[in-house]
Amino acid sequence: MKLSVWYSGFLLFVPLVFLASCSSPAQRIDDIAARGGLERRVIIGNGFRHIVYLKVAKPTSPRLHVYIEGDGSPWLLGQYIATDPTATLPLALELAKLDAENVLYLGRPCYMGLFEDGICAEKYWTSARYSAEVVASMSTAVSSLLKELKVSKVTLIGYSGGGTLAMLMSADSSLAVAPYLDSVVTVAGNLDVTAWIQQHNYLPLTESLDPSLADYPDTIDFMHYIGADDKNVSAEQALSFVTKHGGRYKILDSVDHSCCWLQHWPELLERDVNPMGSKAE
């Protein structure tokens, strides 16, 4: 794909790859994960491959914290479908690095350099980014590691669109991860996809599921963190979701969609996230 650019009276055709930095988003994630002591693996889900990063910090702990990244950059300049949607600023990975529990950073289908896999199509980071196929494959990818790790309890932690996927994974009791899942945390999570699309006048995600339309088991403990200054996913949308579906929530002052979560995360982990899951015990 090429982008037409006017400059000094001439029409230039600039390959989109040259608009990015020299290192790809996937390579940057590799570097960040390595500095955080996370081991890279490639896991097979339901037809999709998933790149994951694992840190076993507590070998005797029965719990695994699974971090899911946001939507990254599915579109360029709001007009062109990206070749690689991988997040250039992987906030969920940075949160995972601060976590002292056993941690799995779970890559989404076709993300982190896997966009050339034969099964991958642009719809899996645009209209079908929250589809049943994506949700099922991510669940299978997680469950494939649990016996090896001797883990019996899973907490899903999703940032932005990763929060959407975490909620959808928790709503379907037929998924492979369901028997292990006892708690879900969303950070600036997109919990009402329809309202979010209407707010921003985006194209409808016609092949995606919407967490606001799902039902959730009462055996799972839910916590939703909301930025008071978030203009991407509004506090009103999140509070409307909680009113309908329950769960706990906290609104953080002077926090927006991306700013300042890292500063708050160690305290949120200690006070809220680490004690979660008691309903299932």
CSV table of C-alpha atoms in Angstrom, one decimal:
chain,number,residue,atom,x,y,z
A,1,MET,CA,0.0,0.0,0.0
A,2,LYS,CA,1.3,3.5,-0.8
A,3,LEU,CA,0.3,6.9,0.4
A,4,SER,CA,0.2,9.9,-2.0
A,5,VAL,CA,1.9,13.0,-0.6
A,6,TRP,CA,2.1,16.5,-2.1
A,7,TYR,CA,5.4,18.2,-1.5
A,8,SER,CA,6.9,21.3,-3.2
A,9,GLY,CA,4.5,20.9,-6.1
A,10,PHE,CA,5.3,17.3,-6.8
A,11,LEU,CA,3.2,14.2,-6.1
A,12,LEU,CA,5.3,11.7,-4.3
A,13,PHE,CA,4.5,8.1,-3.6
A,14,VAL,CA,5.9,7.1,-0.3
A,15,PRO,CA,5.8,3.5,0.9
A,16,LEU,CA,4.1,3.5,4.2
A,17,VAL,CA,6.9,1.4,5.7
A,18,PHE,CA,9.2,4.4,5.4
A,19,LEU,CA,6.8,6.5,7.5
A,20,ALA,CA,7.5,4.3,10.4
A,21,SER,CA,10.7,4.1,12.4
A,22,CYS,CA,13.5,1.8,11.5
A,23,SER,CA,12.4,-0.9,14.0
A,24,SER,CA,9.0,-2.5,13.6
A,25,PRO,CA,6.4,-2.4,16.4
A,26,ALA,CA,6.9,-6.2,16.8
A,27,GLN,CA,10.7,-5.7,17.2
A,28,ARG,CA,10.1,-3.0,19.8
A,29,ILE,CA,7.8,-5.3,21.7
A,30,ASP,CA,10.5,-7.9,21.6
A,31,ASP,CA,13.0,-5.5,23.1
A,32,ILE,CA,10.6,-4.2,25.8
A,33,ALA,CA,9.7,-7.7,26.8
A,34,ALA,CA,13.3,-8.9,26.9
A,35,ARG,CA,14.2,-6.0,29.2
A,36,GLY,CA,11.4,-7.0,31.5
A,37,GLY,CA,12.6,-10.6,31.6
A,38,LEU,CA,9.7,-12.1,29.6
A,39,GLU,CA,10.3,-15.1,27.4
A,40,ARG,CA,9.0,-15.1,23.8
A,41,ARG,CA,7.0,-18.0,22.6
A,42,VAL,CA,4.7,-18.8,19.6
A,43,ILE,CA,1.5,-20.6,20.6
A,44,ILE,CA,-1.2,-22.1,18.4
A,45,GLY,CA,-4.8,-21.1,19.2
A,46,ASN,CA,-7.8,-22.0,17.1
A,47,GLY,CA,-6.2,-21.7,13.6
A,48,PHE,CA,-4.3,-18.6,14.5
A,49,ARG,CA,-0.8,-18.3,15.8
A,50,HIS,CA,-0.2,-16.1,18.9
A,51,ILE,CA,3.1,-14.5,20.0
A,52,VAL,CA,3.2,-14.5,23.8
A,53,TYR,CA,5.7,-13.4,26.4
A,54,LEU,CA,5.9,-15.3,29.7
A,55,LYS,CA,7.5,-14.5,33.0
A,56,VAL,CA,7.2,-17.1,35.8
A,57,ALA,CA,8.1,-15.0,38.8
A,58,LYS,CA,6.4,-17.3,41.4
A,59,PRO,CA,6.8,-20.9,40.4
A,60,THR,CA,4.7,-22.1,43.4
A,61,SER,CA,1.8,-19.7,42.8
A,62,PRO,CA,-1.3,-21.1,41.3
A,63,ARG,CA,-2.2,-17.8,39.6
A,64,LEU,CA,-1.4,-16.4,36.2
A,65,HIS,CA,-2.1,-12.8,35.2
A,66,VAL,CA,-2.8,-12.6,31.4
A,67,TYR,CA,-2.4,-9.2,29.9
A,68,ILE,CA,-4.1,-8.3,26.6
A,69,GLU,CA,-3.0,-5.2,24.5
A,70,GLY,CA,-5.3,-2.6,23.0
A,71,ASP,CA,-6.2,-2.4,19.3
A,72,GLY,CA,-2.9,-0.8,18.3
A,73,SER,CA,-3.0,0.9,14.9
A,74,PRO,CA,-5.6,-0.8,12.7
A,75,TRP,CA,-5.9,2.3,10.5
A,76,LEU,CA,-3.4,4.9,9.3
A,77,LEU,CA,-4.5,8.5,9.1
A,78,GLY,CA,-8.1,7.3,9.6
A,79,GLN,CA,-8.3,6.2,6.0
A,80,TYR,CA,-5.9,3.4,5.1
A,81,ILE,CA,-6.0,-0.1,6.7
A,82,ALA,CA,-2.6,-0.8,8.3
A,83,THR,CA,-0.5,-3.6,7.0
A,84,ASP,CA,0.6,-4.3,10.6
A,85,PRO,CA,-1.8,-3.2,13.4
A,86,THR,CA,0.7,-3.9,16.2
A,87,ALA,CA,0.7,-1.3,19.0
A,88,THR,CA,3.6,1.2,18.7
A,89,LEU,CA,3.2,2.1,22.4
A,90,PRO,CA,2.3,-1.2,24.1
A,91,LEU,CA,0.9,0.0,27.4
A,92,ALA,CA,-0.4,-3.4,28.5
A,93,LEU,CA,3.1,-4.8,28.1
A,94,GLU,CA,4.5,-2.0,30.3
A,95,LEU,CA,1.9,-2.8,32.9
A,96,ALA,CA,2.8,-6.5,32.8
A,97,LYS,CA,6.5,-5.6,33.4
A,98,LEU,CA,5.4,-4.0,36.8
A,99,ASP,CA,3.6,-7.1,37.9
A,100,ALA,CA,5.3,-9.4,40.4
A,101,GLU,CA,2.9,-12.3,39.8
A,102,ASN,CA,3.3,-15.0,37.0
A,103,VAL,CA,2.6,-13.0,33.9
A,104,LEU,CA,1.6,-13.9,30.3
A,105,TYR,CA,1.4,-11.1,27.7
A,106,LEU,CA,-1.0,-12.6,25.1
A,107,GLY,CA,-0.6,-11.5,21.5
A,108,ARG,CA,-3.8,-11.1,19.4
A,109,PRO,CA,-4.2,-13.0,16.1
A,110,CYS,CA,-2.3,-11.4,13.2
A,111,TYR,CA,-0.6,-8.9,15.5
A,112,MET,CA,3.1,-8.6,16.4
A,113,GLY,CA,4.4,-9.5,12.9
A,114,LEU,CA,2.0,-12.3,12.2
A,115,PHE,CA,-0.1,-10.4,9.7
A,116,GLU,CA,1.4,-12.4,6.8
A,117,ASP,CA,0.0,-15.7,8.2
A,118,GLY,CA,-2.2,-17.3,5.6
A,119,ILE,CA,-5.3,-17.2,7.9
A,120,CYS,CA,-4.9,-13.5,8.5
A,121,ALA,CA,-7.1,-11.0,6.8
A,122,GLU,CA,-7.5,-7.3,7.4
A,123,LYS,CA,-10.9,-7.9,9.0
A,124,TYR,CA,-9.2,-9.4,12.0
A,125,TRP,CA,-7.8,-6.0,13.1
A,126,THR,CA,-10.8,-4.0,11.7
A,127,SER,CA,-14.4,-5.2,11.5
A,128,ALA,CA,-13.8,-8.6,13.1
A,129,ARG,CA,-11.2,-7.5,15.7
A,130,TYR,CA,-13.6,-8.7,18.5
A,131,SER,CA,-15.1,-11.6,16.6
A,132,ALA,CA,-16.0,-15.0,18.1
A,133,GLU,CA,-13.0,-16.6,16.1
A,134,VAL,CA,-10.6,-14.2,17.7
A,135,VAL,CA,-12.0,-14.7,21.2
A,136,ALA,CA,-11.9,-18.5,20.9
A,137,SER,CA,-8.4,-18.5,19.6
A,138,MET,CA,-7.1,-16.3,22.4
A,139,SER,CA,-8.8,-18.5,25.0
A,140,THR,CA,-7.2,-21.7,23.5
A,141,ALA,CA,-3.8,-20.1,23.4
A,142,VAL,CA,-4.0,-19.3,27.1
A,143,SER,CA,-5.3,-22.7,28.1
A,144,SER,CA,-2.5,-24.5,26.2
A,145,LEU,CA,0.0,-23.2,28.7
A,146,LEU,CA,-1.8,-23.8,31.9
A,147,LYS,CA,-1.0,-27.4,32.5
A,148,GLU,CA,2.7,-26.8,31.8
A,149,LEU,CA,2.7,-23.9,34.3
A,150,LYS,CA,0.6,-25.9,36.8
A,151,VAL,CA,-1.7,-22.9,37.0
A,152,SER,CA,-5.3,-23.3,38.3
A,153,LYS,CA,-6.4,-19.6,38.5
A,154,VAL,CA,-6.4,-17.0,35.8
A,155,THR,CA,-6.9,-13.3,35.9
A,156,LEU,CA,-7.4,-11.5,32.6
A,157,ILE,CA,-6.2,-7.9,32.4
A,158,GLY,CA,-7.1,-6.0,29.3
A,159,TYR,CA,-6.2,-2.5,28.2
A,160,SER,CA,-8.6,-0.6,25.9
A,161,GLY,CA,-9.7,-3.0,23.2
A,162,GLY,CA,-7.9,-5.7,25.1
A,163,GLY,CA,-10.5,-5.1,27.8
A,164,THR,CA,-13.2,-5.8,25.3
A,165,LEU,CA,-11.6,-9.1,24.5
A,166,ALA,CA,-11.1,-10.0,28.2
A,167,MET,CA,-14.8,-9.4,28.8
A,168,LEU,CA,-15.8,-11.5,25.8
A,169,MET,CA,-13.5,-14.3,26.9
A,170,SER,CA,-15.1,-14.3,30.3
A,171,ALA,CA,-18.7,-14.3,29.0
A,172,ASP,CA,-18.5,-17.7,27.1
A,173,SER,CA,-18.4,-20.7,29.5
A,174,SER,CA,-17.7,-23.0,26.6
A,175,LEU,CA,-14.2,-21.5,26.0
A,176,ALA,CA,-11.1,-23.5,27.0
A,177,VAL,CA,-10.0,-21.0,29.6
A,178,ALA,CA,-13.3,-20.8,31.4
A,179,PRO,CA,-12.6,-23.4,34.1
A,180,TYR,CA,-9.6,-21.5,35.2
A,181,LEU,CA,-10.9,-17.9,35.0
A,182,ASP,CA,-12.0,-16.3,38.2
A,183,SER,CA,-11.3,-12.6,37.7
A,184,VAL,CA,-11.1,-9.9,35.0
A,185,VAL,CA,-9.6,-6.4,35.1
A,186,THR,CA,-10.2,-3.8,32.5
A,187,VAL,CA,-8.0,-0.7,32.2
A,188,ALA,CA,-9.7,2.1,30.1
A,189,GLY,CA,-11.7,-0.8,28.6
A,190,ASN,CA,-14.0,-0.4,25.6
A,191,LEU,CA,-17.0,-2.1,27.2
A,192,ASP,CA,-19.8,-0.8,25.0
A,193,VAL,CA,-18.6,-1.1,21.4
A,194,THR,CA,-21.8,0.2,19.9
A,195,ALA,CA,-21.8,3.4,22.0
A,196,TRP,CA,-18.0,3.9,21.3
A,197,ILE,CA,-18.6,3.7,17.5
A,198,GLN,CA,-21.4,6.2,17.7
A,199,GLN,CA,-19.3,8.5,19.9
A,200,HIS,CA,-16.5,8.7,17.4
A,201,ASN,CA,-18.6,8.1,14.2
A,202,TYR,CA,-16.5,5.1,13.3
A,203,LEU,CA,-17.3,2.4,10.8
A,204,PRO,CA,-19.4,-0.3,12.5
A,205,LEU,CA,-17.5,-3.5,13.5
A,206,THR,CA,-19.9,-5.7,11.7
A,207,GLU,CA,-18.2,-9.0,12.5
A,208,SER,CA,-17.5,-8.3,16.1
A,209,LEU,CA,-19.1,-9.1,19.4
A,210,ASP,CA,-20.1,-6.4,21.9
A,211,PRO,CA,-19.4,-6.9,25.7
A,212,SER,CA,-22.4,-4.7,26.5
A,213,LEU,CA,-24.7,-7.3,25.0
A,214,ALA,CA,-23.2,-10.4,26.8
A,215,ASP,CA,-24.1,-12.1,30.0
A,216,TYR,CA,-21.5,-12.8,32.7
A,217,PRO,CA,-21.2,-15.5,35.3
A,218,ASP,CA,-21.5,-14.4,38.9
A,219,THR,CA,-18.5,-16.6,39.9
A,220,ILE,CA,-16.1,-14.1,38.2
A,221,ASP,CA,-14.8,-11.0,40.0
A,222,PHE,CA,-14.8,-8.0,37.8
A,223,MET,CA,-12.9,-4.7,38.3
A,224,HIS,CA,-13.1,-1.8,35.8
A,225,TYR,CA,-10.6,1.1,36.0
A,226,ILE,CA,-11.7,4.3,34.3
A,227,GLY,CA,-9.8,7.5,33.5
A,228,ALA,CA,-11.7,10.6,34.5
A,229,ASP,CA,-10.2,12.5,31.6
A,230,ASP,CA,-10.5,9.7,29.0
A,231,LYS,CA,-11.8,11.1,25.7
A,232,ASN,CA,-11.5,7.8,23.8
A,233,VAL,CA,-13.6,5.6,26.1
A,234,SER,CA,-15.8,7.9,28.2
A,235,ALA,CA,-16.5,7.3,31.9
A,236,GLU,CA,-20.2,7.6,31.1
A,237,GLN,CA,-20.0,4.5,28.8
A,238,ALA,CA,-18.1,2.5,31.5
A,239,LEU,CA,-20.5,3.4,34.2
A,240,SER,CA,-23.4,2.5,32.1
A,241,PHE,CA,-21.9,-0.9,31.6
A,242,VAL,CA,-21.3,-1.4,35.3
A,243,THR,CA,-24.9,-0.3,36.0
A,244,LYS,CA,-26.2,-3.0,33.6
A,245,HIS,CA,-23.7,-5.8,34.4
A,246,GLY,CA,-22.3,-5.2,37.8
A,247,GLY,CA,-18.7,-5.4,38.9
A,248,ARG,CA,-16.6,-3.0,40.8
A,249,TYR,CA,-15.0,0.1,39.4
A,250,LYS,CA,-12.7,3.0,40.2
A,251,ILE,CA,-12.4,6.3,38.5
A,252,LEU,CA,-8.9,7.8,38.5
A,253,ASP,CA,-8.6,11.5,38.5
A,254,SER,CA,-6.1,13.2,36.1
A,255,VAL,CA,-5.9,10.0,34.0
A,256,ASP,CA,-6.9,9.7,30.4
A,257,HIS,CA,-6.8,6.9,27.9
A,258,SER,CA,-3.1,6.4,27.9
A,259,CYS,CA,-1.6,8.8,30.4
A,260,CYS,CA,-0.6,7.9,33.9
A,261,TRP,CA,-1.7,4.3,34.2
A,262,LEU,CA,1.9,3.2,34.7
A,263,GLN,CA,2.3,5.5,37.7
A,264,HIS,CA,-0.9,4.1,39.4
A,265,TRP,CA,-0.5,0.4,38.5
A,266,PRO,CA,1.8,-0.8,41.3
A,267,GLU,CA,-0.7,0.5,43.9
A,268,LEU,CA,-3.7,-0.9,42.0
A,269,LEU,CA,-2.1,-4.3,41.8
A,270,GLU,CA,-1.4,-4.4,45.5
A,271,ARG,CA,-4.8,-3.1,46.7
A,272,ASP,CA,-7.2,-4.5,44.1
A,273,VAL,CA,-5.9,-6.9,41.6
A,274,ASN,CA,-3.8,-9.3,43.6
A,275,PRO,CA,-6.6,-10.0,46.2
A,276,MET,CA,-9.1,-10.8,43.4
A,277,GLY,CA,-10.7,-14.1,42.6
A,278,SER,CA,-11.9,-14.9,46.1
A,279,LYS,CA,-15.5,-15.6,44.8
A,280,ALA,CA,-14.2,-18.7,43.0
A,281,GLU,CA,-12.3,-20.1,46.0
